[in-house]
Amino acid sequence: MKSINDFIKSEGSQFPGKTYVEELLKPVFNDQRDYLFDVMFDIHRAHVIMLSEQKIIPITEARKMLVGINKIAKTDYQSLTYQPEYEDLFFMMEAKIGEEIGPELAGKIHIGRSRNDMGVAMYRLVLREHLVTTIENAYRLSEVLLFQADQHLETYMTGYTHTQPAQPTTLGHYLLAIYDVLQRDIKRLESAYQTVNQSPLGAAALTTTGFPISRERTCELLGFDQVIENSYDSIAGADYLLETSTALITLMVNTGRWIQDFLQHVTREFGSFLVADPYVQVSSIMPQKRNPVSIEHSRSIASSAYGEALAAINMIHNTPFGDIVDTEDDLQPHLYRAFNNANRVLKLMYAVITTLSVNKDHMKKMTETTCITITELADTLAREHHVPFRKAHQIASYLSRETIKAKMELKDWKIRDINHMIKEFGDIKLTSEQWERIISPEYFVQIRKIQGGPNPEEVRRMIQNRKVDWKTRINGLQQIKEQLSIKKEQLVNYPL
């Protein structure tokens, strides 16, 4: 162990000390370089254009500034490394621009703004891009869920409650339920986008500036939807991070739940789904195995995305309401990694579901076991024999117990045996036709045609409605992408 004096000597006598450089400034620089480089120059461009239009700087100076900004913006940012003479990437780039247009002119670029409002604007611009990408991938997954639901309107399957076989439904009904949850997840992401896509620029450090800047103009140039009016809120508010994090967390938790179902369905014991060869892995020692690693990894990565987003929330918790490093460079990469992992999950599961094979016959046979149509006995007794439902439920429950005790299935009983057992409950007698309906998964599903039920025609109706809605919403997203692309093009090629 070094002596204290040796350590102090190696650290240096002025800020920043060696440890501070290695453990903070270098990692932060690398994150800024990898995530914020492009949007930093967009903000430079917008600010210079606004300063010129507001006649705060002459147009001749603005032209020179933009030439220098655009030249340095073409730097291969991956080649940049931390240099101790610059506190961070921002100051390094300001110096590089100064080398092109002179330090005095480069210094004027910072008129009427602060690192505070600029930093928040950069974070929001990057998060905006991530949100658009994630929403787009979620819509893509939605489309294949609708497609597969439409293919399986009459693929009968067992529905579960409390992890136990409950009632027959269809794979189309089940996949449409997943689709509907995903649409709510998308709406939460879209709401987060609306919160994120607001401009803090012009708030400066906290209280705006004495220069006659136009906050509306920088907002418009950068494609923000509106200005965050209160300048204190612009700098202190962190709810855009919280809303983004919670939307991601909800998306990943919801997705992880049905991914867990898929892992059960692909087991040999269930045998409902077969994952396509490109997405399974053969064991290195057990050649008979088809390991569904694509789904396993998706579950794991979804949990990782959840954890990264939760870390962002935890970093904000109990922080002061103001400019604070907890919400800045240390936090942002957690969200970027969360988005990256969330998109990996959405893409992987899109590939799996698109190429998924379904063992319809096996799934159908499973619906003929474990008494899962027994609810229809109670319904038939109440509907056709006018037995009070509680009593009908009691009869169905008794018959279910007797079936399990005899180690039989409902379809194994003869109608005379059924009538013999239920006569103890009153003058009730089922016909053979009624019993065949009661034990039929097809009939169970067909008769449940109430709004939202599994009846194939009802599911088809829901799918058609959702296809129209999906088309409208995906078109809206494409319009947003086109508008942002146009804004970027106009900003880079703005004529002065």
CSV table of C-alpha atoms in Angstrom, one decimal:
chain,number,residue,atom,x,y,z
A,1,MET,CA,0.0,0.0,0.0
A,2,LYS,CA,1.3,3.4,-0.9
A,3,SER,CA,1.8,5.9,1.8
A,4,ILE,CA,-0.7,8.7,2.1
A,5,ASN,CA,2.0,11.2,1.0
A,6,ASP,CA,2.8,9.1,-2.1
A,7,PHE,CA,-0.9,8.9,-3.0
A,8,ILE,CA,-1.5,12.7,-2.6
A,9,LYS,CA,1.6,13.3,-4.8
A,10,SER,CA,0.3,11.0,-7.5
A,11,GLU,CA,-3.1,12.6,-7.4
A,12,GLY,CA,-1.7,16.1,-8.1
A,13,SER,CA,-2.3,19.3,-6.3
A,14,GLN,CA,-5.0,20.9,-8.4
A,15,PHE,CA,-8.4,20.0,-9.7
A,16,PRO,CA,-9.0,17.5,-11.3
A,17,GLY,CA,-7.1,14.9,-9.3
A,18,LYS,CA,-6.0,11.7,-11.0
A,19,THR,CA,-8.7,9.5,-9.5
A,20,TYR,CA,-11.4,12.1,-10.4
A,21,VAL,CA,-10.1,12.0,-14.0
A,22,GLU,CA,-10.0,8.2,-14.3
A,23,GLU,CA,-13.2,7.4,-12.5
A,24,LEU,CA,-15.4,10.3,-13.5
A,25,LEU,CA,-14.2,12.6,-16.2
A,26,LYS,CA,-13.0,10.0,-18.7
A,27,PRO,CA,-16.2,7.8,-18.3
A,28,VAL,CA,-18.4,10.8,-18.6
A,29,PHE,CA,-16.5,12.1,-21.6
A,30,ASN,CA,-16.9,8.7,-23.3
A,31,ASP,CA,-20.7,8.7,-22.7
A,32,GLN,CA,-21.1,12.2,-23.9
A,33,ARG,CA,-19.1,11.4,-27.0
A,34,ASP,CA,-21.1,8.2,-27.8
A,35,TYR,CA,-24.6,9.6,-27.1
A,36,LEU,CA,-24.6,13.4,-27.2
A,37,PHE,CA,-22.3,14.4,-30.0
A,38,ASP,CA,-24.8,14.9,-32.8
A,39,VAL,CA,-27.5,16.6,-30.8
A,40,MET,CA,-24.9,19.0,-29.3
A,41,PHE,CA,-24.2,20.4,-32.7
A,42,ASP,CA,-27.9,20.6,-33.6
A,43,ILE,CA,-28.4,22.8,-30.5
A,44,HIS,CA,-25.3,24.9,-31.6
A,45,ARG,CA,-26.9,25.4,-35.0
A,46,ALA,CA,-30.4,26.3,-33.7
A,47,HIS,CA,-29.0,28.8,-31.1
A,48,VAL,CA,-26.8,30.6,-33.7
A,49,ILE,CA,-29.7,30.9,-36.2
A,50,MET,CA,-31.9,32.3,-33.4
A,51,LEU,CA,-29.2,34.8,-32.3
A,52,SER,CA,-28.9,36.0,-35.8
A,53,GLU,CA,-32.7,36.3,-36.4
A,54,GLN,CA,-33.0,38.2,-33.1
A,55,LYS,CA,-30.2,40.5,-34.3
A,56,ILE,CA,-28.2,39.7,-31.2
A,57,ILE,CA,-25.3,38.8,-33.5
A,58,PRO,CA,-24.6,40.1,-37.0
A,59,ILE,CA,-25.6,37.7,-39.9
A,60,THR,CA,-22.0,37.8,-41.1
A,61,GLU,CA,-20.8,36.3,-37.7
A,62,ALA,CA,-23.6,33.8,-37.7
A,63,ARG,CA,-22.5,32.5,-41.2
A,64,LYS,CA,-18.9,32.0,-40.0
A,65,MET,CA,-20.2,30.3,-36.8
A,66,LEU,CA,-22.3,27.9,-38.8
A,67,VAL,CA,-19.5,27.1,-41.2
A,68,GLY,CA,-17.2,26.3,-38.2
A,69,ILE,CA,-20.0,24.3,-36.4
A,70,ASN,CA,-20.8,22.2,-39.5
A,71,LYS,CA,-17.1,21.5,-40.2
A,72,ILE,CA,-16.4,20.3,-36.6
A,73,ALA,CA,-19.7,18.3,-36.6
A,74,LYS,CA,-18.1,16.1,-39.3
A,75,THR,CA,-15.4,14.9,-36.9
A,76,ASP,CA,-15.2,11.2,-36.4
A,77,TYR,CA,-16.4,11.3,-32.8
A,78,GLN,CA,-15.4,7.8,-32.1
A,79,SER,CA,-11.8,8.9,-32.5
A,80,LEU,CA,-12.1,11.4,-29.7
A,81,THR,CA,-10.5,10.7,-26.3
A,82,TYR,CA,-10.5,12.6,-23.0
A,83,GLN,CA,-7.9,15.4,-22.8
A,84,PRO,CA,-7.1,16.9,-19.4
A,85,GLU,CA,-7.1,20.4,-20.7
A,86,TYR,CA,-10.9,20.2,-21.4
A,87,GLU,CA,-13.4,19.6,-18.6
A,88,ASP,CA,-15.7,17.6,-21.0
A,89,LEU,CA,-16.8,17.1,-24.6
A,90,PHE,CA,-18.6,20.4,-24.7
A,91,PHE,CA,-15.5,22.5,-23.9
A,92,MET,CA,-13.4,20.4,-26.3
A,93,MET,CA,-15.8,21.0,-29.2
A,94,GLU,CA,-16.0,24.7,-28.3
A,95,ALA,CA,-12.2,24.9,-28.5
A,96,LYS,CA,-12.3,23.0,-31.9
A,97,ILE,CA,-14.8,25.4,-33.3
A,98,GLY,CA,-12.6,28.2,-32.0
A,99,GLU,CA,-9.7,26.8,-33.9
A,100,GLU,CA,-11.8,27.2,-37.1
A,101,ILE,CA,-13.4,30.6,-36.5
A,102,GLY,CA,-11.4,32.1,-33.8
A,103,PRO,CA,-11.9,31.9,-30.0
A,104,GLU,CA,-13.7,35.2,-29.7
A,105,LEU,CA,-16.3,34.3,-32.3
A,106,ALA,CA,-16.7,30.8,-30.9
A,107,GLY,CA,-17.2,32.3,-27.5
A,108,LYS,CA,-20.2,34.3,-28.8
A,109,ILE,CA,-22.0,31.2,-29.6
A,110,HIS,CA,-22.7,30.8,-25.9
A,111,ILE,CA,-24.5,34.1,-25.6
A,112,GLY,CA,-27.9,33.8,-23.8
A,113,ARG,CA,-27.6,30.2,-22.8
A,114,SER,CA,-26.1,28.0,-20.1
A,115,ARG,CA,-24.7,24.5,-19.9
A,116,ASN,CA,-27.8,23.8,-17.8
A,117,ASP,CA,-30.5,24.4,-20.4
A,118,MET,CA,-28.3,23.0,-23.2
A,119,GLY,CA,-27.6,19.8,-21.2
A,120,VAL,CA,-31.3,19.2,-20.5
A,121,ALA,CA,-32.1,19.8,-24.2
A,122,MET,CA,-29.5,17.3,-25.3
A,123,TYR,CA,-30.9,14.7,-23.0
A,124,ARG,CA,-34.4,15.3,-24.3
A,125,LEU,CA,-33.3,15.1,-27.9
A,126,VAL,CA,-31.6,11.8,-27.4
A,127,LEU,CA,-34.5,10.3,-25.4
A,128,ARG,CA,-36.8,11.5,-28.1
A,129,GLU,CA,-34.9,9.4,-30.7
A,130,HIS,CA,-34.9,6.3,-28.4
A,131,LEU,CA,-38.7,6.7,-27.8
A,132,VAL,CA,-39.5,6.9,-31.5
A,133,THR,CA,-37.4,3.8,-32.2
A,134,THR,CA,-38.9,1.8,-29.4
A,135,ILE,CA,-42.5,2.8,-30.4
A,136,GLU,CA,-41.7,1.8,-33.9
A,137,ASN,CA,-40.4,-1.7,-32.9
A,138,ALA,CA,-43.4,-2.1,-30.6
A,139,TYR,CA,-45.8,-1.4,-33.5
A,140,ARG,CA,-43.9,-3.9,-35.6
A,141,LEU,CA,-44.3,-6.6,-32.9
A,142,SER,CA,-48.0,-5.5,-32.7
A,143,GLU,CA,-48.5,-6.2,-36.4
A,144,VAL,CA,-47.2,-9.8,-36.2
A,145,LEU,CA,-49.3,-10.5,-33.0
A,146,LEU,CA,-52.4,-9.4,-35.0
A,147,PHE,CA,-51.4,-11.5,-37.9
A,148,GLN,CA,-50.9,-14.6,-35.8
A,149,ALA,CA,-54.1,-14.0,-33.9
A,150,ASP,CA,-55.9,-13.9,-37.2
A,151,GLN,CA,-54.4,-17.2,-38.2
A,152,HIS,CA,-55.5,-18.9,-35.0
A,153,LEU,CA,-59.1,-18.0,-34.5
A,154,GLU,CA,-60.0,-21.6,-34.1
A,155,THR,CA,-56.8,-23.0,-32.6
A,156,TYR,CA,-58.2,-24.2,-29.3
A,157,MET,CA,-56.0,-23.9,-26.2
A,158,THR,CA,-56.2,-24.1,-22.4
A,159,GLY,CA,-56.5,-20.8,-20.6
A,160,TYR,CA,-54.9,-20.7,-17.1
A,161,THR,CA,-55.7,-19.0,-13.8
A,162,HIS,CA,-53.5,-19.3,-10.8
A,163,THR,CA,-51.2,-21.4,-13.1
A,164,GLN,CA,-53.9,-24.1,-13.2
A,165,PRO,CA,-56.0,-25.2,-16.3
A,166,ALA,CA,-59.1,-23.1,-16.2
A,167,GLN,CA,-61.2,-22.9,-19.3
A,168,PRO,CA,-60.9,-23.4,-23.1
A,169,THR,CA,-60.1,-20.4,-25.3
A,170,THR,CA,-58.3,-19.9,-28.5
A,171,LEU,CA,-54.7,-18.9,-29.4
A,172,GLY,CA,-56.2,-16.0,-31.4
A,173,HIS,CA,-58.0,-14.7,-28.3
A,174,TYR,CA,-54.9,-15.1,-26.2
A,175,LEU,CA,-52.6,-13.3,-28.7
A,176,LEU,CA,-55.1,-10.5,-29.0
A,177,ALA,CA,-54.9,-10.0,-25.3
A,178,ILE,CA,-51.2,-9.6,-25.5
A,179,TYR,CA,-51.7,-7.2,-28.4
A,180,ASP,CA,-54.1,-5.1,-26.4
A,181,VAL,CA,-51.7,-4.8,-23.4
A,182,LEU,CA,-48.9,-3.9,-25.8
A,183,GLN,CA,-51.0,-1.1,-27.3
A,184,ARG,CA,-51.4,0.4,-23.8
A,185,ASP,CA,-47.7,0.1,-23.3
A,186,ILE,CA,-47.2,2.0,-26.6
A,187,LYS,CA,-49.6,4.7,-25.4
A,188,ARG,CA,-47.5,5.1,-22.3
A,189,LEU,CA,-44.4,5.5,-24.5
A,190,GLU,CA,-46.2,8.0,-26.7
A,191,SER,CA,-47.2,10.0,-23.6
A,192,ALA,CA,-43.6,9.9,-22.4
A,193,TYR,CA,-42.6,11.2,-25.9
A,194,GLN,CA,-45.0,14.2,-25.5
A,195,THR,CA,-43.5,15.0,-22.1
A,196,VAL,CA,-39.9,14.6,-23.4
A,197,ASN,CA,-40.3,16.5,-26.6
A,198,GLN,CA,-40.5,20.0,-24.9
A,199,SER,CA,-37.8,22.6,-25.1
A,200,PRO,CA,-35.9,23.9,-22.0
A,201,LEU,CA,-33.7,26.2,-24.2
A,202,GLY,CA,-33.7,29.8,-23.1
A,203,ALA,CA,-34.0,29.0,-19.4
A,204,ALA,CA,-30.2,29.4,-19.3
A,205,ALA,CA,-28.9,28.6,-15.8
A,206,LEU,CA,-32.3,28.9,-14.1
A,207,THR,CA,-33.8,32.3,-14.7
A,208,THR,CA,-33.5,33.0,-18.4
A,209,THR,CA,-31.3,35.8,-19.7
A,210,GLY,CA,-31.2,39.5,-20.3
A,211,PHE,CA,-30.6,39.0,-24.0
A,212,PRO,CA,-33.7,39.3,-26.2
A,213,ILE,CA,-33.6,35.6,-27.3
A,214,SER,CA,-36.6,33.7,-28.7
A,215,ARG,CA,-37.3,30.5,-26.9
A,216,GLU,CA,-40.1,29.7,-29.4
A,217,ARG,CA,-37.6,29.8,-32.3
A,218,THR,CA,-35.1,27.4,-30.9
A,219,CYS,CA,-38.0,25.1,-30.0
A,220,GLU,CA,-39.3,25.2,-33.6
A,221,LEU,CA,-35.9,24.7,-35.2
A,222,LEU,CA,-35.2,21.6,-33.1
A,223,GLY,CA,-38.6,20.0,-33.7
A,224,PHE,CA,-39.7,20.3,-30.1
A,225,ASP,CA,-43.5,20.4,-29.7
A,226,GLN,CA,-43.5,23.3,-27.2
A,227,VAL,CA,-41.5,25.4,-24.8
A,228,ILE,CA,-41.4,24.4,-21.1
A,229,GLU,CA,-42.6,27.9,-20.1
A,230,ASN,CA,-41.4,28.2,-16.5
A,231,SER,CA,-37.6,28.5,-16.6
A,232,TYR,CA,-37.1,27.0,-13.2
A,233,ASP,CA,-39.2,24.0,-14.3
A,234,SER,CA,-37.1,23.7,-17.4
A,235,ILE,CA,-34.0,23.1,-15.4
A,236,ALA,CA,-35.3,21.5,-12.2
A,237,GLY,CA,-38.1,19.2,-13.6
A,238,ALA,CA,-37.0,15.6,-13.9
A,239,ASP,CA,-40.5,14.0,-14.5
A,240,TYR,CA,-39.6,13.5,-18.1
A,241,LEU,CA,-37.0,11.0,-16.9
A,242,LEU,CA,-39.5,9.4,-14.5
A,243,GLU,CA,-42.2,9.1,-17.1
A,244,THR,CA,-39.8,7.6,-19.6
A,245,SER,CA,-38.5,5.1,-17.1
A,246,THR,CA,-41.9,4.0,-15.8
A,247,ALA,CA,-43.1,3.5,-19.4
A,248,LEU,CA,-40.1,1.3,-20.2
A,249,ILE,CA,-40.5,-0.6,-16.9
A,250,THR,CA,-44.2,-1.3,-17.6
A,251,LEU,CA,-43.4,-2.4,-21.2
A,252,MET,CA,-40.7,-4.8,-20.0
A,253,VAL,CA,-42.7,-6.2,-17.1
A,254,ASN,CA,-45.8,-6.8,-19.3
A,255,THR,CA,-43.6,-8.3,-22.1
A,256,GLY,CA,-41.8,-10.5,-19.6
A,257,ARG,CA,-45.0,-12.1,-18.4
A,258,TRP,CA,-46.1,-13.5,-21.8
A,259,ILE,CA,-42.5,-14.4,-22.6
A,260,GLN,CA,-42.7,-16.6,-19.5
A,261,ASP,CA,-45.8,-18.2,-20.9
A,262,PHE,CA,-44.0,-18.9,-24.2
A,263,LEU,CA,-41.2,-20.6,-22.4
A,264,GLN,CA,-43.8,-22.9,-20.8
A,265,HIS,CA,-45.5,-23.6,-24.2
A,266,VAL,CA,-42.2,-24.6,-25.9
A,267,THR,CA,-41.4,-27.3,-23.3
A,268,ARG,CA,-41.7,-30.9,-24.4
A,269,GLU,CA,-44.3,-31.5,-21.7
A,270,PHE,CA,-46.5,-28.8,-23.2
A,271,GLY,CA,-45.4,-29.0,-26.8
A,272,SER,CA,-47.8,-26.2,-27.9
A,273,PHE,CA,-45.2,-24.1,-29.7
A,274,LEU,CA,-42.2,-25.0,-31.8
A,275,VAL,CA,-39.5,-22.3,-32.1
A,276,ALA,CA,-38.0,-22.1,-35.6
A,277,ASP,CA,-34.5,-23.5,-36.1
A,278,PRO,CA,-32.7,-20.1,-36.4
A,279,TYR,CA,-33.8,-19.3,-32.9
A,280,VAL,CA,-33.0,-22.5,-31.0
A,281,GLN,CA,-29.7,-23.9,-29.8
A,282,VAL,CA,-28.6,-27.5,-29.6
A,283,SER,CA,-27.0,-28.7,-26.5
A,284,SER,CA,-23.2,-29.3,-26.7
A,285,ILE,CA,-23.6,-32.7,-25.0
A,286,MET,CA,-27.3,-33.6,-25.4
A,287,PRO,CA,-28.1,-33.6,-29.2
A,288,GLN,CA,-31.8,-34.2,-28.7
A,289,LYS,CA,-32.3,-30.8,-27.1
A,290,ARG,CA,-33.7,-27.7,-28.8
A,291,ASN,CA,-33.0,-25.0,-26.3
A,292,PRO,CA,-35.3,-21.9,-26.8
A,293,VAL,CA,-32.5,-19.5,-26.1
A,294,SER,CA,-34.0,-16.7,-28.1
A,295,ILE,CA,-36.9,-16.6,-25.7
A,296,GLU,CA,-34.8,-17.2,-22.6
A,297,HIS,CA,-32.5,-14.3,-23.6
A,298,SER,CA,-35.5,-12.1,-24.2
A,299,ARG,CA,-36.8,-12.7,-20.7
A,300,SER,CA,-33.3,-12.0,-19.3
A,301,ILE,CA,-32.7,-8.9,-21.3
A,302,ALA,CA,-36.2,-7.6,-20.5
A,303,SER,CA,-35.3,-7.8,-16.8
A,304,SER,CA,-32.0,-6.0,-17.5
A,305,ALA,CA,-33.9,-3.2,-19.3
A,306,TYR,CA,-36.3,-3.0,-16.3
A,307,GLY,CA,-33.3,-2.8,-13.9
A,308,GLU,CA,-31.6,0.0,-15.9
A,309,ALA,CA,-34.8,2.1,-16.0
A,310,LEU,CA,-35.4,1.5,-12.3
A,311,ALA,CA,-31.8,2.7,-11.6
A,312,ALA,CA,-32.7,6.0,-13.2
A,313,ILE,CA,-35.7,6.4,-11.0
A,314,ASN,CA,-33.7,5.6,-7.9
A,315,MET,CA,-31.0,8.1,-8.8
A,316,ILE,CA,-33.7,10.9,-8.9
A,317,HIS,CA,-35.3,9.8,-5.7
A,318,ASN,CA,-34.8,12.3,-2.8
A,319,THR,CA,-32.7,14.7,-5.0
A,320,PRO,CA,-33.2,18.5,-4.6
A,321,PHE,CA,-35.6,20.3,-7.0
A,322,GLY,CA,-33.0,22.0,-9.1
A,323,ASP,CA,-29.9,21.5,-11.3
A,324,ILE,CA,-28.1,18.5,-9.8
A,325,VAL,CA,-25.7,16.0,-11.3
A,326,ASP,CA,-27.8,13.0,-10.2
A,327,THR,CA,-30.2,13.7,-13.1
A,328,GLU,CA,-27.4,14.3,-15.7
A,329,ASP,CA,-24.5,12.5,-17.2
A,330,ASP,CA,-24.4,9.7,-14.6
A,331,LEU,CA,-28.1,8.9,-15.0
A,332,GLN,CA,-28.7,9.2,-18.8
A,333,PRO,CA,-26.7,6.1,-19.9
A,334,HIS,CA,-28.9,3.9,-17.7
A,335,LEU,CA,-31.9,5.0,-19.8
A,336,TYR,CA,-30.0,4.5,-23.1
A,337,ARG,CA,-29.1,1.0,-22.1
A,338,ALA,CA,-32.6,0.3,-21.0
A,339,PHE,CA,-33.9,1.4,-24.4
A,340,ASN,CA,-31.3,-0.6,-26.2
A,341,ASN,CA,-32.2,-3.8,-24.3
A,342,ALA,CA,-36.0,-3.1,-24.7
A,343,ASN,CA,-35.5,-2.9,-28.4
A,344,ARG,CA,-33.5,-6.1,-28.5
A,345,VAL,CA,-36.4,-7.9,-26.8
A,346,LEU,CA,-39.0,-6.5,-29.2
A,347,LYS,CA,-36.9,-7.5,-32.2
A,348,LEU,CA,-36.1,-11.0,-30.9
A,349,MET,CA,-39.8,-11.7,-30.0
A,350,TYR,CA,-40.9,-10.4,-33.4
A,351,ALA,CA,-38.6,-12.9,-35.1
A,352,VAL,CA,-39.8,-15.8,-32.8
A,353,ILE,CA,-43.5,-15.0,-33.3
A,354,THR,CA,-43.2,-14.5,-37.0
A,355,THR,CA,-41.7,-17.9,-37.5
A,356,LEU,CA,-43.5,-19.8,-34.7
A,357,SER,CA,-45.1,-23.2,-35.5
A,358,VAL,CA,-48.2,-24.2,-33.5
A,359,ASN,CA,-49.2,-27.8,-32.7
A,360,LYS,CA,-52.9,-27.3,-33.1
A,361,ASP,CA,-53.9,-30.9,-32.6
A,362,HIS,CA,-51.9,-31.2,-29.3
A,363,MET,CA,-53.3,-28.0,-28.0
A,364,LYS,CA,-56.8,-29.1,-28.8
A,365,LYS,CA,-56.3,-32.4,-26.9
A,366,MET,CA,-55.1,-30.5,-23.9
A,367,THR,CA,-58.4,-28.7,-23.8
A,368,GLU,CA,-60.2,-32.0,-23.5
A,369,THR,CA,-58.5,-32.8,-20.2
A,370,THR,CA,-58.6,-31.6,-16.5
A,371,CYS,CA,-62.4,-30.9,-16.6
A,372,ILE,CA,-61.9,-27.4,-18.0
A,373,THR,CA,-65.3,-27.3,-19.8
A,374,ILE,CA,-67.1,-28.1,-16.5
A,375,THR,CA,-68.3,-24.4,-16.2
A,376,GLU,CA,-70.6,-25.1,-19.1
A,377,LEU,CA,-72.3,-27.8,-17.1
A,378,ALA,CA,-73.3,-25.2,-14.5
A,379,ASP,CA,-74.3,-22.8,-17.2
A,380,THR,CA,-76.4,-25.4,-19.1
A,381,LEU,CA,-78.2,-26.4,-15.9
A,382,ALA,CA,-79.0,-22.8,-15.1
A,383,ARG,CA,-79.8,-21.8,-18.7
A,384,GLU,CA,-81.8,-24.8,-19.9
A,385,HIS,CA,-83.0,-26.5,-16.7
A,386,HIS,CA,-83.6,-23.4,-14.6
A,387,VAL,CA,-81.4,-24.6,-11.8
A,388,PRO,CA,-80.3,-21.8,-9.5
A,389,PHE,CA,-76.7,-21.1,-10.4
A,390,ARG,CA,-75.2,-21.7,-7.0
A,391,LYS,CA,-76.8,-25.2,-7.0
A,392,ALA,CA,-75.7,-25.7,-10.6
A,393,HIS,CA,-72.2,-24.8,-9.6
A,394,GLN,CA,-72.4,-27.3,-6.7
A,395,ILE,CA,-73.4,-30.0,-9.1
A,396,ALA,CA,-70.6,-29.2,-11.5
A,397,SER,CA,-68.1,-29.1,-8.6
A,398,TYR,CA,-69.3,-32.5,-7.4
A,399,LEU,CA,-69.0,-34.0,-10.9
A,400,SER,CA,-65.5,-32.6,-11.3
A,401,ARG,CA,-64.4,-34.1,-8.0
A,402,GLU,CA,-65.8,-37.5,-9.0
A,403,THR,CA,-64.0,-37.3,-12.3
A,404,ILE,CA,-60.7,-36.6,-10.7
A,405,LYS,CA,-61.2,-39.3,-8.1
A,406,ALA,CA,-61.9,-41.9,-10.9
A,407,LYS,CA,-58.8,-40.7,-12.8
A,408,MET,CA,-61.0,-40.0,-15.8
A,409,GLU,CA,-61.8,-37.2,-18.1
A,410,LEU,CA,-65.2,-35.7,-18.7
A,411,LYS,CA,-65.4,-37.3,-22.1
A,412,ASP,CA,-65.0,-40.8,-20.6
A,413,TRP,CA,-68.4,-40.7,-18.8
A,414,LYS,CA,-71.5,-42.2,-20.3
A,415,ILE,CA,-74.6,-40.0,-20.2
A,416,ARG,CA,-76.4,-42.6,-17.9
A,417,ASP,CA,-73.5,-42.3,-15.4
A,418,ILE,CA,-73.8,-38.5,-15.5
A,419,ASN,CA,-77.5,-38.5,-14.9
A,420,HIS,CA,-77.2,-41.1,-12.1
A,421,MET,CA,-74.8,-38.8,-10.3
A,422,ILE,CA,-76.7,-35.6,-10.7
A,423,LYS,CA,-80.1,-37.1,-9.8
A,424,GLU,CA,-79.2,-36.8,-6.2
A,425,PHE,CA,-79.4,-33.0,-6.6
A,426,GLY,CA,-83.0,-33.1,-7.9
A,427,ASP,CA,-85.2,-34.1,-10.9
A,428,ILE,CA,-82.5,-33.2,-13.5
A,429,LYS,CA,-81.7,-35.2,-16.6
A,430,LEU,CA,-79.3,-34.2,-19.4
A,431,THR,CA,-79.6,-35.4,-22.9
A,432,SER,CA,-76.7,-37.0,-24.8
A,433,GLU,CA,-76.7,-33.9,-27.1
A,434,GLN,CA,-76.4,-31.6,-24.1
A,435,TRP,CA,-73.6,-33.6,-22.6
A,436,GLU,CA,-71.7,-33.7,-25.9
A,437,ARG,CA,-71.9,-29.8,-26.0
A,438,ILE,CA,-70.8,-29.6,-22.3
A,439,ILE,CA,-67.6,-31.5,-22.9
A,440,SER,CA,-66.8,-29.8,-26.2
A,441,PRO,CA,-64.1,-27.1,-26.2
A,442,GLU,CA,-65.4,-25.9,-29.6
A,443,TYR,CA,-68.9,-25.4,-28.2
A,444,PHE,CA,-67.5,-23.8,-25.0
A,445,VAL,CA,-65.7,-21.2,-27.2
A,446,GLN,CA,-68.5,-20.8,-29.7
A,447,ILE,CA,-71.2,-20.0,-27.2
A,448,ARG,CA,-69.0,-17.3,-25.5
A,449,LYS,CA,-69.7,-14.6,-28.1
A,450,ILE,CA,-70.3,-11.8,-25.7
A,451,GLN,CA,-68.2,-8.7,-26.5
A,452,GLY,CA,-64.5,-9.6,-25.9
A,453,GLY,CA,-65.1,-13.3,-25.7
A,454,PRO,CA,-63.2,-16.1,-27.5
A,455,ASN,CA,-65.9,-16.9,-30.1
A,456,PRO,CA,-64.0,-16.8,-33.4
A,457,GLU,CA,-66.3,-14.3,-35.1
A,458,GLU,CA,-66.0,-12.0,-32.1
A,459,VAL,CA,-62.2,-12.3,-32.1
A,460,ARG,CA,-62.3,-11.6,-35.8
A,461,ARG,CA,-64.3,-8.5,-35.3
A,462,MET,CA,-61.9,-7.2,-32.6
A,463,ILE,CA,-58.9,-8.0,-34.9
A,464,GLN,CA,-60.4,-6.0,-37.8
A,465,ASN,CA,-61.1,-3.0,-35.5
A,466,ARG,CA,-57.5,-3.2,-34.2
A,467,LYS,CA,-56.0,-3.4,-37.7
A,468,VAL,CA,-57.7,-0.1,-38.6
A,469,ASP,CA,-56.5,1.5,-35.4
A,470,TRP,CA,-53.0,0.1,-35.9
A,471,LYS,CA,-52.8,1.6,-39.4
A,472,THR,CA,-53.9,5.0,-38.1
A,473,ARG,CA,-51.4,5.1,-35.3
A,474,ILE,CA,-48.4,3.8,-37.3
A,475,ASN,CA,-49.2,6.5,-39.9
A,476,GLY,CA,-49.1,9.0,-37.1
A,477,LEU,CA,-45.7,7.7,-36.0
A,478,GLN,CA,-44.3,7.9,-39.6
A,479,GLN,CA,-45.5,11.5,-39.8
A,480,ILE,CA,-43.5,12.3,-36.6
A,481,LYS,CA,-40.4,10.7,-38.0
A,482,GLU,CA,-40.8,12.6,-41.3
A,483,GLN,CA,-41.2,15.9,-39.5
A,484,LEU,CA,-38.2,15.3,-37.3
A,485,SER,CA,-36.1,14.3,-40.4
A,486,ILE,CA,-37.2,17.5,-42.2
A,487,LYS,CA,-36.4,19.6,-39.2
A,488,LYS,CA,-32.9,18.1,-39.1
A,489,GLU,CA,-32.3,18.6,-42.8
A,490,GLN,CA,-33.5,22.3,-42.5
A,491,LEU,CA,-31.3,22.9,-39.5
A,492,VAL,CA,-28.1,21.5,-41.1
A,493,ASN,CA,-28.7,23.3,-44.4
A,494,TYR,CA,-30.2,26.5,-43.0
A,495,PRO,CA,-29.6,29.5,-45.4
A,496,LEU,CA,-28.3,32.6,-43.8
